[in-house]
CSV table of C-alpha atoms in Angstrom, one decimal:
chain,number,residue,atom,x,y,z
A,1,MET,CA,-7.6,-10.7,-21.7
A,2,SER,CA,-6.6,-10.3,-18.1
A,3,TYR,CA,-3.7,-12.4,-16.8
A,4,LEU,CA,-5.2,-12.0,-13.3
A,5,LYS,CA,-8.8,-13.3,-13.2
A,6,PHE,CA,-10.8,-15.3,-10.6
A,7,ASP,CA,-14.3,-16.8,-11.1
A,8,LYS,CA,-17.3,-17.2,-8.9
A,9,ASN,CA,-16.2,-20.6,-7.5
A,10,LEU,CA,-13.0,-19.3,-6.1
A,11,MET,CA,-14.4,-16.0,-4.9
A,12,ILE,CA,-17.2,-17.5,-2.8
A,13,ASN,CA,-14.8,-20.0,-1.2
A,14,LEU,CA,-13.2,-18.0,1.6
A,15,GLU,CA,-10.5,-20.6,2.2
A,16,GLN,CA,-9.2,-19.8,-1.3
A,17,SER,CA,-10.1,-16.2,-1.7
A,18,LEU,CA,-9.1,-14.7,1.7
A,19,PRO,CA,-5.4,-15.5,1.4
A,20,LYS,CA,-5.2,-13.6,-2.0
A,21,GLU,CA,-4.4,-10.0,-1.4
A,22,MET,CA,-4.4,-7.0,-3.8
A,23,LEU,CA,-2.1,-4.0,-3.3
A,24,ARG,CA,-2.4,-0.6,-5.0
A,25,THR,CA,-0.2,2.4,-4.1
A,26,ASN,CA,0.1,6.0,-5.2
A,27,GLN,CA,3.9,6.0,-5.4
A,28,ALA,CA,4.0,8.5,-2.6
A,29,GLY,CA,3.7,6.1,0.3
A,30,ALA,CA,-0.1,5.7,0.5
A,31,TYR,CA,-1.7,2.4,-0.3
A,32,HIS,CA,-4.9,0.3,-0.5
A,33,CYS,CA,-4.6,-3.3,0.5
A,34,SER,CA,-7.1,-6.0,1.3
A,35,SER,CA,-8.1,-9.5,0.3
A,36,ILE,CA,-9.7,-9.8,-3.2
A,37,VAL,CA,-13.1,-10.3,-1.6
A,38,GLY,CA,-12.7,-7.0,0.3
A,39,CYS,CA,-12.5,-8.5,3.8
A,40,ASN,CA,-9.5,-7.1,5.7
A,41,THR,CA,-7.4,-9.9,7.1
A,42,ARG,CA,-4.6,-7.8,8.6
A,43,LYS,CA,-4.6,-4.7,10.8
A,44,GLN,CA,-2.5,-3.0,8.1
A,45,HIS,CA,-5.2,-3.5,5.5
A,46,GLY,CA,-7.4,-0.6,4.5
A,47,LEU,CA,-9.1,1.2,1.7
A,48,LEU,CA,-7.0,4.4,2.3
A,49,VAL,CA,-3.8,4.1,4.3
A,50,ILE,CA,-1.5,7.2,4.2
A,51,PRO,CA,1.9,8.2,5.6
A,52,ILE,CA,1.7,11.3,7.9
A,53,LYS,CA,5.0,13.2,7.8
A,54,GLU,CA,4.3,15.0,11.1
A,55,MET,CA,4.0,11.5,12.8
A,56,ASP,CA,7.4,10.1,11.8
A,57,ASN,CA,6.1,9.2,8.3
A,58,LYS,CA,4.3,6.2,9.8
A,59,SER,CA,1.3,4.8,7.9
A,60,PHE,CA,-2.2,5.4,9.2
A,61,VAL,CA,-5.4,3.6,8.3
A,62,MET,CA,-7.9,6.4,7.6
A,63,LEU,CA,-10.7,4.6,5.8
A,64,SER,CA,-10.7,0.9,6.7
A,65,SER,CA,-13.5,-0.2,4.2
A,66,LEU,CA,-16.6,0.9,2.5
A,67,ASP,CA,-19.7,-1.4,2.6
A,68,GLU,CA,-22.0,-1.3,-0.4
A,69,THR,CA,-25.7,-2.2,-0.3
A,70,VAL,CA,-27.9,-2.7,-3.3
A,71,ILE,CA,-31.6,-1.9,-2.6
A,72,GLN,CA,-34.4,-3.0,-4.9
A,73,HIS,CA,-38.1,-3.0,-4.0
A,74,GLY,CA,-37.1,-2.0,-0.5
A,75,ALA,CA,-35.0,-5.1,0.1
A,76,PRO,CA,-31.3,-4.5,1.0
A,77,PHE,CA,-28.5,-6.8,-0.2
A,78,ASN,CA,-25.2,-5.9,1.6
A,79,LEU,CA,-22.1,-6.6,-0.5
A,80,GLY,CA,-19.7,-6.1,2.4
A,81,LEU,CA,-17.7,-8.7,4.3
A,82,HIS,CA,-16.2,-8.6,7.8
A,83,ARG,CA,-15.0,-11.2,10.2
A,84,TYR,CA,-16.3,-10.7,13.8
A,85,SER,CA,-15.5,-12.3,17.1
A,86,GLY,CA,-15.8,-16.1,17.1
A,87,GLY,CA,-14.9,-16.3,13.4
A,88,VAL,CA,-18.4,-15.1,12.3
A,89,TYR,CA,-18.4,-13.6,8.8
A,90,SER,CA,-21.0,-10.9,8.1
A,91,PRO,CA,-22.8,-9.7,6.0
A,92,LYS,CA,-21.3,-12.3,3.6
A,93,GLY,CA,-21.4,-10.1,0.5
A,94,HIS,CA,-18.9,-12.4,-1.2
A,95,LYS,CA,-21.7,-14.7,-2.2
A,96,TYR,CA,-22.8,-12.2,-4.7
A,97,ILE,CA,-19.5,-12.0,-6.5
A,98,ARG,CA,-19.4,-13.5,-10.0
A,99,GLU,CA,-15.9,-12.5,-11.1
A,100,TYR,CA,-12.8,-10.6,-10.1
A,101,ASP,CA,-10.2,-9.5,-12.6
A,102,CYS,CA,-7.4,-7.0,-12.7
A,103,GLU,CA,-6.5,-6.2,-16.3
A,104,SER,CA,-5.9,-2.5,-15.7
A,105,VAL,CA,-7.4,-1.9,-12.3
A,106,PRO,CA,-9.1,-4.3,-9.8
A,107,ARG,CA,-12.6,-4.9,-10.9
A,108,THR,CA,-15.3,-7.0,-9.0
A,109,THR,CA,-18.5,-8.0,-10.7
A,110,TYR,CA,-21.6,-8.6,-8.4
A,111,ARG,CA,-24.9,-10.2,-9.3
A,112,VAL,CA,-27.9,-9.7,-7.0
A,113,GLY,CA,-31.0,-11.1,-8.6
A,114,GLY,CA,-31.4,-9.2,-11.9
A,115,VAL,CA,-28.8,-6.6,-10.8
A,116,ILE,CA,-25.3,-6.7,-12.3
A,117,LEU,CA,-22.9,-4.2,-10.7
A,118,THR,CA,-19.2,-3.7,-11.2
A,119,LYS,CA,-16.8,-2.0,-8.8
A,120,GLU,CA,-13.4,-0.7,-10.1
A,121,MET,CA,-10.7,0.9,-7.9
A,122,ILE,CA,-7.9,3.2,-8.8
A,123,PHE,CA,-5.3,5.2,-6.8
A,124,ILE,CA,-4.5,8.7,-7.9
A,125,SER,CA,-0.7,9.1,-8.5
A,126,GLN,CA,1.2,11.3,-6.0
A,127,GLU,CA,-2.1,12.1,-4.2
A,128,ASN,CA,-3.7,10.6,-1.1
A,129,ARG,CA,-6.9,9.8,-3.0
A,130,ILE,CA,-8.6,6.6,-4.0
A,131,LEU,CA,-11.5,6.5,-6.5
A,132,ILE,CA,-14.0,3.7,-6.8
A,133,ARG,CA,-16.3,3.6,-9.9
A,134,TYR,CA,-19.6,1.7,-9.6
A,135,THR,CA,-21.4,0.8,-12.9
A,136,LEU,CA,-24.9,-0.6,-13.0
A,137,VAL,CA,-24.5,-3.0,-16.0
A,138,ASP,CA,-28.1,-4.4,-15.7
A,139,ALA,CA,-31.2,-4.0,-13.6
A,140,HIS,CA,-34.9,-4.7,-14.2
A,141,SER,CA,-36.3,-2.2,-11.7
A,142,ALA,CA,-35.4,1.0,-9.8
A,143,THR,CA,-32.1,0.5,-7.9
A,144,THR,CA,-30.5,2.5,-5.0
A,145,LEU,CA,-27.0,2.1,-3.6
A,146,GLN,CA,-26.0,2.7,0.0
A,147,PHE,CA,-22.4,3.2,1.1
A,148,ARG,CA,-21.3,2.8,4.8
A,149,PRO,CA,-17.7,4.0,5.6
A,150,PHE,CA,-15.8,2.2,8.3
A,151,LEU,CA,-13.4,4.7,9.8
A,152,ALA,CA,-10.2,3.9,11.8
A,153,PHE,CA,-7.9,6.9,12.1
A,154,ARG,CA,-5.1,4.9,13.7
A,155,GLU,CA,-1.5,3.8,13.0
A,156,SER,CA,-1.4,0.8,10.8
A,157,ASN,CA,0.3,-1.4,13.3
A,158,GLU,CA,-2.1,-0.5,16.1
A,159,LEU,CA,-5.7,-1.3,16.8
A,160,VAL,CA,-8.6,1.0,17.9
A,161,VAL,CA,-11.1,0.2,20.5
A,162,GLN,CA,-14.4,2.0,21.3
A,163,ASN,CA,-13.6,5.3,23.1
A,164,GLY,CA,-15.0,8.6,24.1
A,165,ASN,CA,-12.2,10.7,22.6
A,166,LEU,CA,-13.6,10.4,19.1
A,167,ASN,CA,-14.9,13.6,17.4
A,168,GLN,CA,-18.3,12.7,16.0
A,169,ASN,CA,-18.8,16.0,14.2
A,170,TYR,CA,-18.7,16.2,10.5
A,171,ASN,CA,-18.9,18.9,7.8
A,172,GLU,CA,-20.9,18.9,4.6
A,173,VAL,CA,-18.7,19.4,1.5
A,174,ASN,CA,-19.5,19.3,-2.2
A,175,ASN,CA,-21.4,16.0,-2.8
A,176,GLY,CA,-20.2,14.5,0.5
A,177,VAL,CA,-19.0,14.9,4.0
A,178,SER,CA,-15.7,15.2,5.9
A,179,PHE,CA,-14.5,13.8,9.2
A,180,CYS,CA,-11.5,14.2,11.5
A,181,LEU,CA,-11.9,11.8,14.3
A,182,TYR,CA,-8.9,12.8,16.4
A,183,ASP,CA,-6.6,15.8,16.9
A,184,GLY,CA,-3.5,15.8,14.8
A,185,PHE,CA,-4.9,13.8,11.9
A,186,PRO,CA,-5.7,15.1,8.5
A,187,THR,CA,-9.3,15.5,7.5
A,188,LEU,CA,-10.9,12.7,5.4
A,189,TYR,CA,-13.1,13.9,2.6
A,190,MET,CA,-15.7,11.4,1.2
A,191,GLN,CA,-17.4,12.6,-2.0
A,192,PHE,CA,-19.3,11.4,-5.1
A,193,ASN,CA,-19.6,12.7,-8.6
A,194,HIS,CA,-23.4,12.6,-8.1
A,195,LYS,CA,-25.1,14.3,-5.2
A,196,PRO,CA,-25.8,11.7,-2.4
A,197,THR,CA,-28.1,11.8,0.6
A,198,TRP,CA,-26.1,11.5,3.8
A,199,VAL,CA,-27.9,9.8,6.7
A,200,SER,CA,-26.2,10.3,10.0
A,201,GLN,CA,-26.4,7.0,11.9
A,202,PRO,CA,-23.3,6.8,14.2
A,203,ASN,CA,-22.4,3.4,15.6
A,204,TRP,CA,-19.4,1.5,16.8
A,205,TYR,CA,-18.9,-1.9,15.0
A,206,ASN,CA,-17.3,-4.0,17.7
A,207,GLY,CA,-15.2,-7.1,17.6
A,208,ILE,CA,-13.9,-7.0,14.0
A,209,GLU,CA,-11.2,-9.6,13.7
A,210,TYR,CA,-8.1,-9.9,11.4
A,211,VAL,CA,-7.5,-13.5,10.8
A,212,LYS,CA,-3.8,-13.2,9.6
A,213,ASP,CA,-3.0,-11.4,12.9
A,214,LEU,CA,-4.8,-14.1,14.8
A,215,GLU,CA,-2.6,-16.7,13.0
A,216,ARG,CA,0.5,-14.8,13.9
A,217,GLY,CA,-0.4,-14.7,17.6
A,218,VAL,CA,-0.6,-10.9,17.8
A,219,PRO,CA,-3.5,-8.6,18.8
A,220,TYR,CA,-6.2,-9.0,16.2
A,221,THR,CA,-9.5,-7.5,17.3
A,222,GLU,CA,-10.7,-3.9,17.0
A,223,ASP,CA,-13.7,-1.6,16.9
A,224,LEU,CA,-14.5,0.6,14.0
A,225,TRP,CA,-16.6,3.8,13.8
A,226,VAL,CA,-19.4,3.9,11.2
A,227,PRO,CA,-20.9,7.4,11.3
A,228,GLY,CA,-23.7,6.8,8.9
A,229,TYR,CA,-24.3,6.0,5.2
A,230,PHE,CA,-24.6,7.6,1.8
A,231,GLU,CA,-27.6,6.8,-0.5
A,232,ILE,CA,-27.7,7.4,-4.3
A,233,PRO,CA,-30.2,6.1,-6.9
A,234,ILE,CA,-28.5,4.6,-10.0
A,235,LYS,CA,-29.8,3.9,-13.4
A,236,LYS,CA,-28.9,1.1,-15.8
A,237,GLY,CA,-25.7,2.0,-17.7
A,238,GLU,CA,-24.9,4.7,-15.2
A,239,SER,CA,-21.6,5.0,-13.3
A,240,ILE,CA,-21.1,6.5,-9.8
A,241,ILE,CA,-17.6,7.5,-8.6
A,242,PHE,CA,-16.7,7.6,-4.9
A,243,SER,CA,-13.6,9.6,-3.8
A,244,ALA,CA,-11.8,9.3,-0.5
A,245,GLY,CA,-8.9,11.7,0.1
A,246,THR,CA,-7.2,14.1,2.5
A,247,THR,CA,-8.1,17.1,0.4
A,248,GLU,CA,-11.5,18.2,-1.0
A,249,ALA,CA,-12.1,17.3,-4.7
A,250,SER,CA,-14.3,18.9,-7.3
A,251,PRO,CA,-17.1,16.4,-8.0
A,252,ARG,CA,-17.1,17.5,-11.6
A,253,SER,CA,-13.5,16.5,-12.0
A,254,LEU,CA,-13.8,12.9,-10.6
A,255,ASN,CA,-14.7,11.3,-13.9
A,256,LYS,CA,-11.9,12.9,-15.9
A,257,MET,CA,-9.5,12.2,-13.0
A,258,TYR,CA,-10.5,8.6,-13.2
A,259,GLU,CA,-10.1,8.3,-17.0
A,260,VAL,CA,-6.7,10.1,-17.0
A,261,GLU,CA,-5.3,7.8,-14.3
A,262,LEU,CA,-6.7,4.7,-16.0
A,263,ALA,CA,-5.0,5.6,-19.3
A,264,SER,CA,-1.6,5.6,-17.6
A,265,ARG,CA,-1.9,2.1,-16.3
A,266,THR,CA,0.0,-1.0,-17.6
A,267,CYS,CA,-2.6,-3.7,-18.4
A,268,ARG,CA,-1.8,-7.0,-16.8
A,269,THR,CA,-2.1,-9.0,-20.1
A,270,SER,CA,1.1,-10.9,-19.6
A,271,PHE,CA,3.3,-12.1,-16.7
A,272,TYR,CA,5.9,-9.5,-17.6
A,273,ASN,CA,3.3,-6.7,-17.4
A,274,CYS,CA,2.2,-8.0,-14.0
A,275,LEU,CA,5.8,-7.8,-12.7
A,276,LYS,CA,6.3,-4.4,-14.3
A,277,ASN,CA,3.1,-3.1,-12.6
A,278,ALA,CA,4.2,-4.7,-9.3
A,279,ALA,CA,7.7,-3.2,-9.4
A,280,LYS,CA,6.3,0.4,-9.8
A,281,GLN,CA,4.1,0.0,-6.8
A,282,PHE,CA,7.2,0.3,-4.6
A,283,TYR,CA,8.4,3.6,-5.9
A,284,ILE,CA,8.0,6.6,-3.6
A,285,LYS,CA,8.5,10.0,-5.1
A,286,ASP,CA,8.2,13.2,-3.0
A,287,GLU,CA,10.0,16.5,-2.2
A,288,ASP,CA,12.8,14.6,-0.4
A,289,GLY,CA,13.7,12.5,-3.5
A,290,GLU,CA,12.8,9.1,-5.0
A,291,PHE,CA,12.9,5.9,-2.9
A,292,ILE,CA,12.1,2.2,-2.9
A,293,LYS,CA,9.9,1.0,-0.1
A,294,SER,CA,11.1,-2.3,1.3
A,295,GLY,CA,7.6,-3.8,1.4
A,296,TYR,CA,3.9,-3.2,1.9
A,297,PRO,CA,2.0,-3.0,4.0
A,298,TRP,CA,4.6,-2.6,6.8
A,299,GLY,CA,8.1,-2.3,5.4
A,300,PRO,CA,10.0,1.1,5.8
A,301,ILE,CA,12.6,2.4,3.4
A,302,ARG,CA,15.7,0.4,4.0
A,303,ALA,CA,19.2,1.1,2.5
A,304,ARG,CA,20.1,-2.6,2.0
A,305,ASP,CA,16.8,-3.4,0.4
A,306,THR,CA,17.0,-0.3,-1.8
A,307,PHE,CA,20.3,-1.3,-3.4
A,308,ILE,CA,19.3,-5.0,-3.8
A,309,ALA,CA,15.9,-4.2,-5.4
A,310,LEU,CA,17.0,-1.2,-7.5
A,311,PRO,CA,18.1,-3.0,-10.7
A,312,GLY,CA,15.1,-5.3,-10.7
A,313,THR,CA,12.5,-2.6,-10.1
A,314,THR,CA,13.9,-0.1,-12.6
A,315,LEU,CA,16.4,-1.5,-15.2
A,316,ALA,CA,14.5,-4.7,-15.7
A,317,ILE,CA,11.4,-2.7,-16.8
A,318,ASN,CA,13.3,-0.1,-18.8
A,319,HIS,CA,13.0,2.7,-16.2
A,320,GLU,CA,16.6,3.9,-16.3
A,321,ASN,CA,15.7,7.4,-15.2
A,322,ASP,CA,14.2,6.0,-12.0
A,323,PHE,CA,17.4,4.0,-11.4
A,324,HIS,CA,19.4,7.3,-11.5
A,325,ASP,CA,16.9,9.2,-9.3
A,326,ILE,CA,16.7,6.5,-6.6
A,327,MET,CA,20.5,6.0,-6.7
A,328,ALA,CA,20.9,9.8,-6.3
A,329,THR,CA,18.8,9.9,-3.2
A,330,ALA,CA,20.4,6.8,-1.7
A,331,SER,CA,23.9,7.8,-2.5
A,332,LYS,CA,23.4,11.2,-0.9
A,333,ALA,CA,22.4,9.4,2.3
A,334,LEU,CA,25.4,7.1,2.0
A,335,ASN,CA,27.8,10.1,1.4
A,336,ASN,CA,26.3,11.8,4.5
A,337,PHE,CA,27.3,8.7,6.5
A,338,ILE,CA,30.8,8.6,5.0
A,339,ASP,CA,31.2,12.3,5.9
A,340,ASN,CA,29.9,11.7,9.5
A,341,GLU,CA,27.0,14.0,8.9
A,342,THR,CA,23.4,13.7,10.2
A,343,LEU,CA,21.9,10.4,8.9
A,344,ASP,CA,18.9,10.5,6.6
A,345,SER,CA,15.9,9.7,8.8
A,346,ARG,CA,13.9,8.4,5.8
A,347,ILE,CA,16.4,5.7,4.8
A,348,HIS,CA,16.9,3.1,7.6
A,349,GLY,CA,20.1,1.2,8.1
A,350,ILE,CA,22.4,3.3,6.0
A,351,ASP,CA,25.2,2.6,8.5
A,352,LEU,CA,25.1,-1.2,8.2
A,353,PRO,CA,28.4,-2.7,7.0
A,354,ASP,CA,27.1,-4.4,3.9
A,355,VAL,CA,25.2,-1.4,2.5
A,356,PRO,CA,28.2,0.2,0.7
A,357,LEU,CA,29.0,-3.2,-0.8
A,358,TRP,CA,25.4,-3.5,-2.1
A,359,ALA,CA,25.6,0.0,-3.5
A,360,ILE,CA,28.6,-1.0,-5.7
A,361,TRP,CA,26.8,-4.3,-6.6
A,362,SER,CA,23.9,-2.2,-7.8
A,363,ILE,CA,26.2,-0.1,-9.9
A,364,GLN,CA,27.7,-3.3,-11.4
A,365,GLN,CA,24.2,-4.3,-12.5
A,366,TYR,CA,23.8,-1.0,-14.2
A,367,ALA,CA,27.0,-1.6,-16.0
A,368,LYS,CA,25.7,-4.9,-17.3
A,369,ASN,CA,22.6,-3.2,-18.5
A,370,ALA,CA,23.9,0.1,-19.9
A,371,GLY,CA,27.5,-0.7,-20.6
A,372,VAL,CA,30.7,-0.3,-18.6
A,373,ASP,CA,31.6,3.1,-20.3
A,374,LYS,CA,28.3,4.6,-19.4
A,375,ALA,CA,28.5,3.3,-15.8
A,376,ARG,CA,32.0,4.5,-15.4
A,377,GLU,CA,31.0,8.0,-16.6
A,378,LYS,CA,28.0,8.1,-14.2
A,379,TYR,CA,29.2,6.3,-11.1
A,380,LEU,CA,33.0,5.9,-11.0
A,381,PRO,CA,33.4,8.8,-8.5
A,382,LEU,CA,30.9,7.2,-6.1
A,383,ALA,CA,32.3,3.7,-6.5
A,384,ALA,CA,35.9,4.9,-6.0
A,385,ARG,CA,35.0,6.9,-2.9
A,386,ILE,CA,33.3,3.9,-1.3
A,387,LEU,CA,36.2,1.6,-2.0
A,388,ASP,CA,38.8,4.1,-0.8
A,389,TRP,CA,36.8,4.7,2.4
A,390,ILE,CA,36.5,1.0,3.2
A,391,ILE,CA,40.1,0.3,2.5
A,392,ALA,CA,41.1,3.2,4.7
A,393,GLY,CA,39.1,1.8,7.6
A,394,GLY,CA,36.4,4.5,7.4
A,395,HIS,CA,33.5,2.2,8.2
A,396,PRO,CA,33.2,1.6,12.0
A,397,ASN,CA,32.1,-2.0,11.5
A,398,LEU,CA,33.8,-3.2,8.3
A,399,GLU,CA,37.5,-4.0,8.5
A,400,VAL,CA,39.8,-5.2,5.7
A,401,GLN,CA,42.0,-8.0,7.0
A,402,THR,CA,45.6,-8.8,6.0
A,403,SER,CA,44.1,-11.7,4.0
A,404,GLY,CA,42.2,-9.2,1.8
A,405,LEU,CA,38.8,-10.3,3.2
A,406,VAL,CA,36.5,-8.0,5.2
A,407,ALA,CA,35.3,-8.7,8.7
A,408,THR,CA,32.5,-7.4,10.8
A,409,ALA,CA,31.2,-7.6,14.4
A,410,GLY,CA,27.6,-8.7,15.0
A,411,THR,CA,27.6,-9.9,18.5
A,412,SER,CA,25.6,-7.1,20.1
A,413,VAL,CA,23.7,-5.8,17.1
A,414,PRO,CA,22.5,-7.6,13.9
A,415,VAL,CA,24.6,-6.6,10.9
A,416,SER,CA,23.3,-8.8,8.1
A,417,TRP,CA,20.0,-9.7,6.6
A,418,MET,CA,19.5,-12.2,9.4
A,419,ASN,CA,18.4,-9.4,11.7
A,420,ALA,CA,15.8,-10.9,14.0
A,421,THR,CA,16.3,-9.8,17.6
A,422,SER,CA,15.1,-10.7,21.1
A,423,ASN,CA,15.1,-7.9,23.7
A,424,GLY,CA,17.4,-5.9,21.4
A,425,TRP,CA,20.0,-8.7,20.9
A,426,PRO,CA,20.5,-10.7,17.7
A,427,LEU,CA,18.9,-14.1,17.7
A,428,ILE,CA,21.6,-15.3,15.4
A,429,PRO,CA,24.8,-13.3,16.2
A,430,ARG,CA,27.0,-13.2,13.0
A,431,SER,CA,30.6,-11.9,13.3
A,432,GLY,CA,33.8,-12.3,11.4
A,433,LEU,CA,34.3,-13.1,7.7
A,434,LEU,CA,30.6,-13.3,6.6
A,435,VAL,CA,30.3,-15.2,3.4
A,436,GLU,CA,27.9,-12.8,1.6
A,437,PHE,CA,29.9,-9.8,2.7
A,438,ASN,CA,33.0,-11.2,1.1
A,439,ALA,CA,31.2,-12.4,-2.0
A,440,LEU,CA,30.2,-8.8,-2.6
A,441,TRP,CA,33.7,-7.6,-1.6
């Protein structure tokens, strides 16, 4: 039984369903995030959002959404949902939703007349690829599915407007097509495990609104490019798998790829399993090491957040090896700072005065979990080096006073977790003997 399950009454009520968001990541920085009814409510939402290393590792929305349409007897029933200018929702596909659950992967059940269709989504680990499996559970007559991709190809904190710079050309690939709308971006491959018919019908969909950005008082309207649609007949009991990724896939491998990934998932059958699943979403593993992302959809990798979150996202779910791997990456960046070497560009704020204190706090939590002897053997050299460095006055903004307490200066730059700024200056300047710094010290 799924711990996360919502029925028809909640799903068709947008006041209740739109604020609920689902996040899935690939543990390499890419993610899918949207409301549980599939209507994007933030500019950072998208079906496939990926980091691009060549563009400062910023996240980019490649595929914003995919509208599904059920066709029976020539009549179309569009399951998509978007908000347009003036607060108009169209095409109101949420009215066909009968259930949403997330036992292992997010699954939406639609009912259109005699048609019962399920949609399940899964992210491929360590790969910029999302798979969506559609299963026709029941149907009393011939059924066809259409799929319209809404393409963005823009940075996740920006918005795109209709323009003439877009490259409309596409290439046919195995069971699908590929697009690269602008120079410098990776190619987006959209494919199926069954051969579809691609109908080119390019159009801009103008005036799409993101209600959460509207509420925040920031720009909230954009135009998305819909180049056409796929069309595939589907039989009762049959499943169709859609793949969107930055490399071409083998259509024959999609079903096995889906099943292998599904088998590795932690089912959300308890509150603990929900937390365990959520904790692992924030891991990032790549050739540079293993990190903790400070938050989706917009948080970078931050040193302070890494050390604060490290015990809870690893030790609390029995992932001790991940604790060591993340600590190794973060401590390397901290040692570079201590040695006055080039700072790690991936980990933000390694030079903040409380970061070395949080590093030792994190080691203390490991000692509580694994035992003092084990912690001493693993981390005593690091802890000793940090303490000696602070006492010797090595940190440029953390000074040990004659009282034994530590002081910092935060008049011109924010130094604590209260880091909001206005025109580059701290909104709440904090200097002197900060209580949380000295609690850690």
